[in-house]
Amino acid sequence: MSIEISKVTANIGARVLGVDISKPLDEEQVTAIREALNVHKALAFDDVHLDDEGQQAFARHFGDLTTAHPTVAAVDGAPNVLPVDSERGRANHWHTDVTFVLNPPQASTLRSITVPPYGGETLIASSAAAYRDLPAPLRALADTLWAEHTNDYDYAVPEEQIDEEQAAQRAQFTSIKFRTAHPVVRVHPLTGERGLFIGGFAQRIVGLSVGESRKLLDLFQSYVTRPENILRWRWSPNQLVLFDNRITQHYAIDNYDGRPRRLHRVTVAGDVPVGIEGKESYSIEGDASHYTSVAE
């Protein structure tokens, strides 16, 4: 059976049928999935029967794996697998994975382990569609800007409102401080598409004050999170979603009344981002060589 790609929304997302990703893929299948990912940014696979090893094997078709995270613990016995577990915190803020390091992952895979009876969707937004939506003057401005990304970011939750467990999780997340400057407009290395490369870890525009930066980042972010640019993925058992981390953002909705929710994440090592003038991102603080190799 040949691979069939079925669009989910106009700007982002497609279902992939006709391939069993629990088995090794041939070159033609990998090429077809990669091409679909370039076009649709996020791909969903239904009725997958994978364990952690199988998820890692699937992700390796697209490049070397990162470890689970630069600072957060992996699944026991699986150093490349990150548990995305409601009991360990909620990623209910817009972000692109691990943009605070020099070369964030090129792609992320999420596999459903425990699905709540309602809620718990993952939103995935196309930053390419967001860039295309910008009026010409804003696009010209964004093309010139760079932003500092850090894991020591503004959680927008006062410290006195977090409990001891949340404080410990925050301390672990920032146990190694990272700061990296990336272009606000990133050029995708495979397609040449331009996308807004910002999200929750982007805290300051280079050369501007924090207050000025926040106004501009909020303005650009409002284009990323337009409903037309978002895939709202409602999880079912035995699903896997693969998304291009170079040209998307995502958000895990905390709308399931604290019911158990667990996904496993495996990420593929990425390249160093490049802006429209060909300049590469640069590290300001923190060494992530223990976390990821650099894709060529």
JSON list of N, CA, C and O in Angstrom, two decimals, residues 131-162:
[
{"chain": "A", "resi": 131, "resn": "TYR", "atom": "N", "xyz": [4.57, 34.09, 9.30]},
{"chain": "A", "resi": 131, "resn": "TYR", "atom": "CA", "xyz": [5.44, 35.03, 8.58]},
{"chain": "A", "resi": 131, "resn": "TYR", "atom": "C", "xyz": [4.75, 35.54, 7.32]},
{"chain": "A", "resi": 131, "resn": "TYR", "atom": "O", "xyz": [4.80, 36.74, 7.02]},
{"chain": "A", "resi": 132, "resn": "ARG", "atom": "N", "xyz": [4.10, 34.65, 6.60]},
{"chain": "A", "resi": 132, "resn": "ARG", "atom": "CA", "xyz": [3.40, 35.07, 5.39]},
{"chain": "A", "resi": 132, "resn": "ARG", "atom": "C", "xyz": [2.27, 36.05, 5.70]},
{"chain": "A", "resi": 132, "resn": "ARG", "atom": "O", "xyz": [1.95, 36.92, 4.88]},
{"chain": "A", "resi": 133, "resn": "ASP", "atom": "N", "xyz": [1.67, 35.93, 6.88]},
{"chain": "A", "resi": 133, "resn": "ASP", "atom": "CA", "xyz": [0.56, 36.81, 7.27]},
{"chain": "A", "resi": 133, "resn": "ASP", "atom": "C", "xyz": [1.01, 38.22, 7.63]},
{"chain": "A", "resi": 133, "resn": "ASP", "atom": "O", "xyz": [0.19, 39.15, 7.67]},
{"chain": "A", "resi": 134, "resn": "LEU", "atom": "N", "xyz": [2.29, 38.39, 7.96]},
{"chain": "A", "resi": 134, "resn": "LEU", "atom": "CA", "xyz": [2.75, 39.71, 8.40]},
{"chain": "A", "resi": 134, "resn": "LEU", "atom": "C", "xyz": [2.56, 40.75, 7.30]},
{"chain": "A", "resi": 134, "resn": "LEU", "atom": "O", "xyz": [2.91, 40.51, 6.14]},
{"chain": "A", "resi": 135, "resn": "PRO", "atom": "N", "xyz": [2.06, 41.94, 7.64]},
{"chain": "A", "resi": 135, "resn": "PRO", "atom": "CA", "xyz": [2.08, 43.04, 6.68]},
{"chain": "A", "resi": 135, "resn": "PRO", "atom": "C", "xyz": [3.52, 43.35, 6.27]},
{"chain": "A", "resi": 135, "resn": "PRO", "atom": "O", "xyz": [4.46, 43.13, 7.05]},
{"chain": "A", "resi": 136, "resn": "ALA", "atom": "N", "xyz": [3.70, 43.86, 5.09]},
{"chain": "A", "resi": 136, "resn": "ALA", "atom": "CA", "xyz": [5.04, 44.08, 4.55]},
{"chain": "A", "resi": 136, "resn": "ALA", "atom": "C", "xyz": [5.95, 44.88, 5.49]},
{"chain": "A", "resi": 136, "resn": "ALA", "atom": "O", "xyz": [7.13, 44.51, 5.67]},
{"chain": "A", "resi": 137, "resn": "PRO", "atom": "N", "xyz": [5.48, 45.97, 6.13]},
{"chain": "A", "resi": 137, "resn": "PRO", "atom": "CA", "xyz": [6.39, 46.70, 7.03]},
{"chain": "A", "resi": 137, "resn": "PRO", "atom": "C", "xyz": [6.84, 45.87, 8.23]},
{"chain": "A", "resi": 137, "resn": "PRO", "atom": "O", "xyz": [8.00, 45.96, 8.65]},
{"chain": "A", "resi": 138, "resn": "LEU", "atom": "N", "xyz": [5.94, 45.06, 8.79]},
{"chain": "A", "resi": 138, "resn": "LEU", "atom": "CA", "xyz": [6.33, 44.20, 9.92]},
{"chain": "A", "resi": 138, "resn": "LEU", "atom": "C", "xyz": [7.27, 43.10, 9.47]},
{"chain": "A", "resi": 138, "resn": "LEU", "atom": "O", "xyz": [8.19, 42.71, 10.19]},
{"chain": "A", "resi": 139, "resn": "ARG", "atom": "N", "xyz": [7.04, 42.58, 8.27]},
{"chain": "A", "resi": 139, "resn": "ARG", "atom": "CA", "xyz": [7.92, 41.54, 7.76]},
{"chain": "A", "resi": 139, "resn": "ARG", "atom": "C", "xyz": [9.33, 42.09, 7.57]},
{"chain": "A", "resi": 139, "resn": "ARG", "atom": "O", "xyz": [10.32, 41.44, 7.93]},
{"chain": "A", "resi": 140, "resn": "ALA", "atom": "N", "xyz": [9.41, 43.30, 7.02]},
{"chain": "A", "resi": 140, "resn": "ALA", "atom": "CA", "xyz": [10.72, 43.91, 6.81]},
{"chain": "A", "resi": 140, "resn": "ALA", "atom": "C", "xyz": [11.44, 44.14, 8.14]},
{"chain": "A", "resi": 140, "resn": "ALA", "atom": "O", "xyz": [12.66, 43.97, 8.24]},
{"chain": "A", "resi": 141, "resn": "LEU", "atom": "N", "xyz": [10.69, 44.53, 9.17]},
{"chain": "A", "resi": 141, "resn": "LEU", "atom": "CA", "xyz": [11.28, 44.73, 10.49]},
{"chain": "A", "resi": 141, "resn": "LEU", "atom": "C", "xyz": [11.76, 43.40, 11.07]},
{"chain": "A", "resi": 141, "resn": "LEU", "atom": "O", "xyz": [12.89, 43.28, 11.55]},
{"chain": "A", "resi": 142, "resn": "ALA", "atom": "N", "xyz": [10.89, 42.38, 11.03]},
{"chain": "A", "resi": 142, "resn": "ALA", "atom": "CA", "xyz": [11.26, 41.08, 11.59]},
{"chain": "A", "resi": 142, "resn": "ALA", "atom": "C", "xyz": [12.51, 40.51, 10.93]},
{"chain": "A", "resi": 142, "resn": "ALA", "atom": "O", "xyz": [13.34, 39.89, 11.61]},
{"chain": "A", "resi": 143, "resn": "ASP", "atom": "N", "xyz": [12.66, 40.75, 9.62]},
{"chain": "A", "resi": 143, "resn": "ASP", "atom": "CA", "xyz": [13.83, 40.24, 8.90]},
{"chain": "A", "resi": 143, "resn": "ASP", "atom": "C", "xyz": [15.14, 40.72, 9.48]},
{"chain": "A", "resi": 143, "resn": "ASP", "atom": "O", "xyz": [16.18, 40.07, 9.33]},
{"chain": "A", "resi": 144, "resn": "THR", "atom": "N", "xyz": [15.14, 41.87, 10.15]},
{"chain": "A", "resi": 144, "resn": "THR", "atom": "CA", "xyz": [16.38, 42.48, 10.64]},
{"chain": "A", "resi": 144, "resn": "THR", "atom": "C", "xyz": [16.69, 42.11, 12.09]},
{"chain": "A", "resi": 144, "resn": "THR", "atom": "O", "xyz": [17.77, 42.45, 12.58]},
{"chain": "A", "resi": 145, "resn": "LEU", "atom": "N", "xyz": [15.75, 41.46, 12.80]},
{"chain": "A", "resi": 145, "resn": "LEU", "atom": "CA", "xyz": [15.86, 41.33, 14.25]},
{"chain": "A", "resi": 145, "resn": "LEU", "atom": "C", "xyz": [16.44, 39.98, 14.68]},
{"chain": "A", "resi": 145, "resn": "LEU", "atom": "O", "xyz": [16.28, 38.96, 14.01]},
{"chain": "A", "resi": 146, "resn": "TRP", "atom": "N", "xyz": [17.09, 40.01, 15.85]},
{"chain": "A", "resi": 146, "resn": "TRP", "atom": "CA", "xyz": [17.58, 38.82, 16.53]},
{"chain": "A", "resi": 146, "resn": "TRP", "atom": "C", "xyz": [17.03, 38.82, 17.94]},
{"chain": "A", "resi": 146, "resn": "TRP", "atom": "O", "xyz": [16.76, 39.89, 18.51]},
{"chain": "A", "resi": 147, "resn": "ALA", "atom": "N", "xyz": [16.84, 37.65, 18.48]},
{"chain": "A", "resi": 147, "resn": "ALA", "atom": "CA", "xyz": [16.29, 37.54, 19.83]},
{"chain": "A", "resi": 147, "resn": "ALA", "atom": "C", "xyz": [17.13, 36.60, 20.67]},
{"chain": "A", "resi": 147, "resn": "ALA", "atom": "O", "xyz": [17.65, 35.59, 20.17]},
{"chain": "A", "resi": 148, "resn": "GLU", "atom": "N", "xyz": [17.24, 36.93, 21.96]},
{"chain": "A", "resi": 148, "resn": "GLU", "atom": "CA", "xyz": [17.91, 36.06, 22.92]},
{"chain": "A", "resi": 148, "resn": "GLU", "atom": "C", "xyz": [16.89, 35.09, 23.50]},
{"chain": "A", "resi": 148, "resn": "GLU", "atom": "O", "xyz": [15.84, 35.50, 23.99]},
{"chain": "A", "resi": 149, "resn": "HIS", "atom": "N", "xyz": [17.21, 33.80, 23.45]},
{"chain": "A", "resi": 149, "resn": "HIS", "atom": "CA", "xyz": [16.38, 32.74, 24.01]},
{"chain": "A", "resi": 149, "resn": "HIS", "atom": "C", "xyz": [17.08, 32.19, 25.24]},
{"chain": "A", "resi": 149, "resn": "HIS", "atom": "O", "xyz": [18.31, 31.99, 25.23]},
{"chain": "A", "resi": 150, "resn": "THR", "atom": "N", "xyz": [16.33, 31.91, 26.30]},
{"chain": "A", "resi": 150, "resn": "THR", "atom": "CA", "xyz": [16.92, 31.38, 27.52]},
{"chain": "A", "resi": 150, "resn": "THR", "atom": "C", "xyz": [15.95, 30.44, 28.22]},
{"chain": "A", "resi": 150, "resn": "THR", "atom": "O", "xyz": [14.73, 30.60, 28.11]},
{"chain": "A", "resi": 151, "resn": "ASN", "atom": "N", "xyz": [16.51, 29.45, 28.93]},
{"chain": "A", "resi": 151, "resn": "ASN", "atom": "CA", "xyz": [15.67, 28.58, 29.75]},
{"chain": "A", "resi": 151, "resn": "ASN", "atom": "C", "xyz": [15.35, 29.22, 31.10]},
{"chain": "A", "resi": 151, "resn": "ASN", "atom": "O", "xyz": [14.48, 28.74, 31.83]},
{"chain": "A", "resi": 152, "resn": "ASP", "atom": "N", "xyz": [16.02, 30.30, 31.42]},
{"chain": "A", "resi": 152, "resn": "ASP", "atom": "CA", "xyz": [15.73, 31.05, 32.65]},
{"chain": "A", "resi": 152, "resn": "ASP", "atom": "C", "xyz": [14.74, 32.15, 32.29]},
{"chain": "A", "resi": 152, "resn": "ASP", "atom": "O", "xyz": [15.03, 33.34, 32.34]},
{"chain": "A", "resi": 153, "resn": "TYR", "atom": "N", "xyz": [13.54, 31.71, 31.90]},
{"chain": "A", "resi": 153, "resn": "TYR", "atom": "CA", "xyz": [12.60, 32.63, 31.28]},
{"chain": "A", "resi": 153, "resn": "TYR", "atom": "C", "xyz": [11.52, 33.09, 32.27]},
{"chain": "A", "resi": 153, "resn": "TYR", "atom": "O", "xyz": [11.42, 32.58, 33.38]},
{"chain": "A", "resi": 154, "resn": "ASP", "atom": "N", "xyz": [10.73, 34.01, 31.82]},
{"chain": "A", "resi": 154, "resn": "ASP", "atom": "CA", "xyz": [9.66, 34.58, 32.64]},
{"chain": "A", "resi": 154, "resn": "ASP", "atom": "C", "xyz": [8.47, 33.62, 32.62]},
{"chain": "A", "resi": 154, "resn": "ASP", "atom": "O", "xyz": [7.77, 33.49, 31.63]},
{"chain": "A", "resi": 155, "resn": "TYR", "atom": "N", "xyz": [8.26, 32.93, 33.74]},
{"chain": "A", "resi": 155, "resn": "TYR", "atom": "CA", "xyz": [7.16, 31.97, 33.82]},
{"chain": "A", "resi": 155, "resn": "TYR", "atom": "C", "xyz": [5.79, 32.65, 33.95]},
{"chain": "A", "resi": 155, "resn": "TYR", "atom": "O", "xyz": [4.77, 31.99, 33.86]},
{"chain": "A", "resi": 156, "resn": "ALA", "atom": "N", "xyz": [5.78, 33.94, 34.21]},
{"chain": "A", "resi": 156, "resn": "ALA", "atom": "CA", "xyz": [4.54, 34.70, 34.41]},
{"chain": "A", "resi": 156, "resn": "ALA", "atom": "C", "xyz": [3.74, 34.19, 35.60]},
{"chain": "A", "resi": 156, "resn": "ALA", "atom": "O", "xyz": [2.52, 34.37, 35.68]},
{"chain": "A", "resi": 157, "resn": "VAL", "atom": "N", "xyz": [4.43, 33.49, 36.53]},
{"chain": "A", "resi": 157, "resn": "VAL", "atom": "CA", "xyz": [3.81, 33.02, 37.76]},
{"chain": "A", "resi": 157, "resn": "VAL", "atom": "C", "xyz": [4.67, 33.50, 38.92]},
{"chain": "A", "resi": 157, "resn": "VAL", "atom": "O", "xyz": [5.84, 33.11, 39.01]},
{"chain": "A", "resi": 158, "resn": "PRO", "atom": "N", "xyz": [4.16, 34.35, 39.79]},
{"chain": "A", "resi": 158, "resn": "PRO", "atom": "CA", "xyz": [4.97, 34.82, 40.91]},
{"chain": "A", "resi": 158, "resn": "PRO", "atom": "C", "xyz": [5.47, 33.66, 41.76]},
{"chain": "A", "resi": 158, "resn": "PRO", "atom": "O", "xyz": [4.79, 32.65, 41.95]},
{"chain": "A", "resi": 159, "resn": "GLU", "atom": "N", "xyz": [6.71, 33.79, 42.26]},
{"chain": "A", "resi": 159, "resn": "GLU", "atom": "CA", "xyz": [7.32, 32.71, 43.03]},
{"chain": "A", "resi": 159, "resn": "GLU", "atom": "C", "xyz": [6.48, 32.32, 44.24]},
{"chain": "A", "resi": 159, "resn": "GLU", "atom": "O", "xyz": [6.44, 31.15, 44.63]},
{"chain": "A", "resi": 160, "resn": "GLU", "atom": "N", "xyz": [5.79, 33.29, 44.85]},
{"chain": "A", "resi": 160, "resn": "GLU", "atom": "CA", "xyz": [5.02, 32.97, 46.04]},
{"chain": "A", "resi": 160, "resn": "GLU", "atom": "C", "xyz": [3.78, 32.12, 45.72]},
{"chain": "A", "resi": 160, "resn": "GLU", "atom": "O", "xyz": [3.12, 31.60, 46.62]},
{"chain": "A", "resi": 161, "resn": "GLN", "atom": "N", "xyz": [3.46, 31.96, 44.41]},
{"chain": "A", "resi": 161, "resn": "GLN", "atom": "CA", "xyz": [2.30, 31.16, 44.03]},
{"chain": "A", "resi": 161, "resn": "GLN", "atom": "C", "xyz": [2.66, 29.73, 43.65]},
{"chain": "A", "resi": 161, "resn": "GLN", "atom": "O", "xyz": [1.78, 28.94, 43.30]},
{"chain": "A", "resi": 162, "resn": "ILE", "atom": "N", "xyz": [3.94, 29.35, 43.72]},
{"chain": "A", "resi": 162, "resn": "ILE", "atom": "CA", "xyz": [4.31, 27.99, 43.36]},
{"chain": "A", "resi": 162, "resn": "ILE", "atom": "C", "xyz": [4.65, 27.20, 44.62]},
{"chain": "A", "resi": 162, "resn": "ILE", "atom": "O", "xyz": [5.16, 27.74, 45.60]}
]
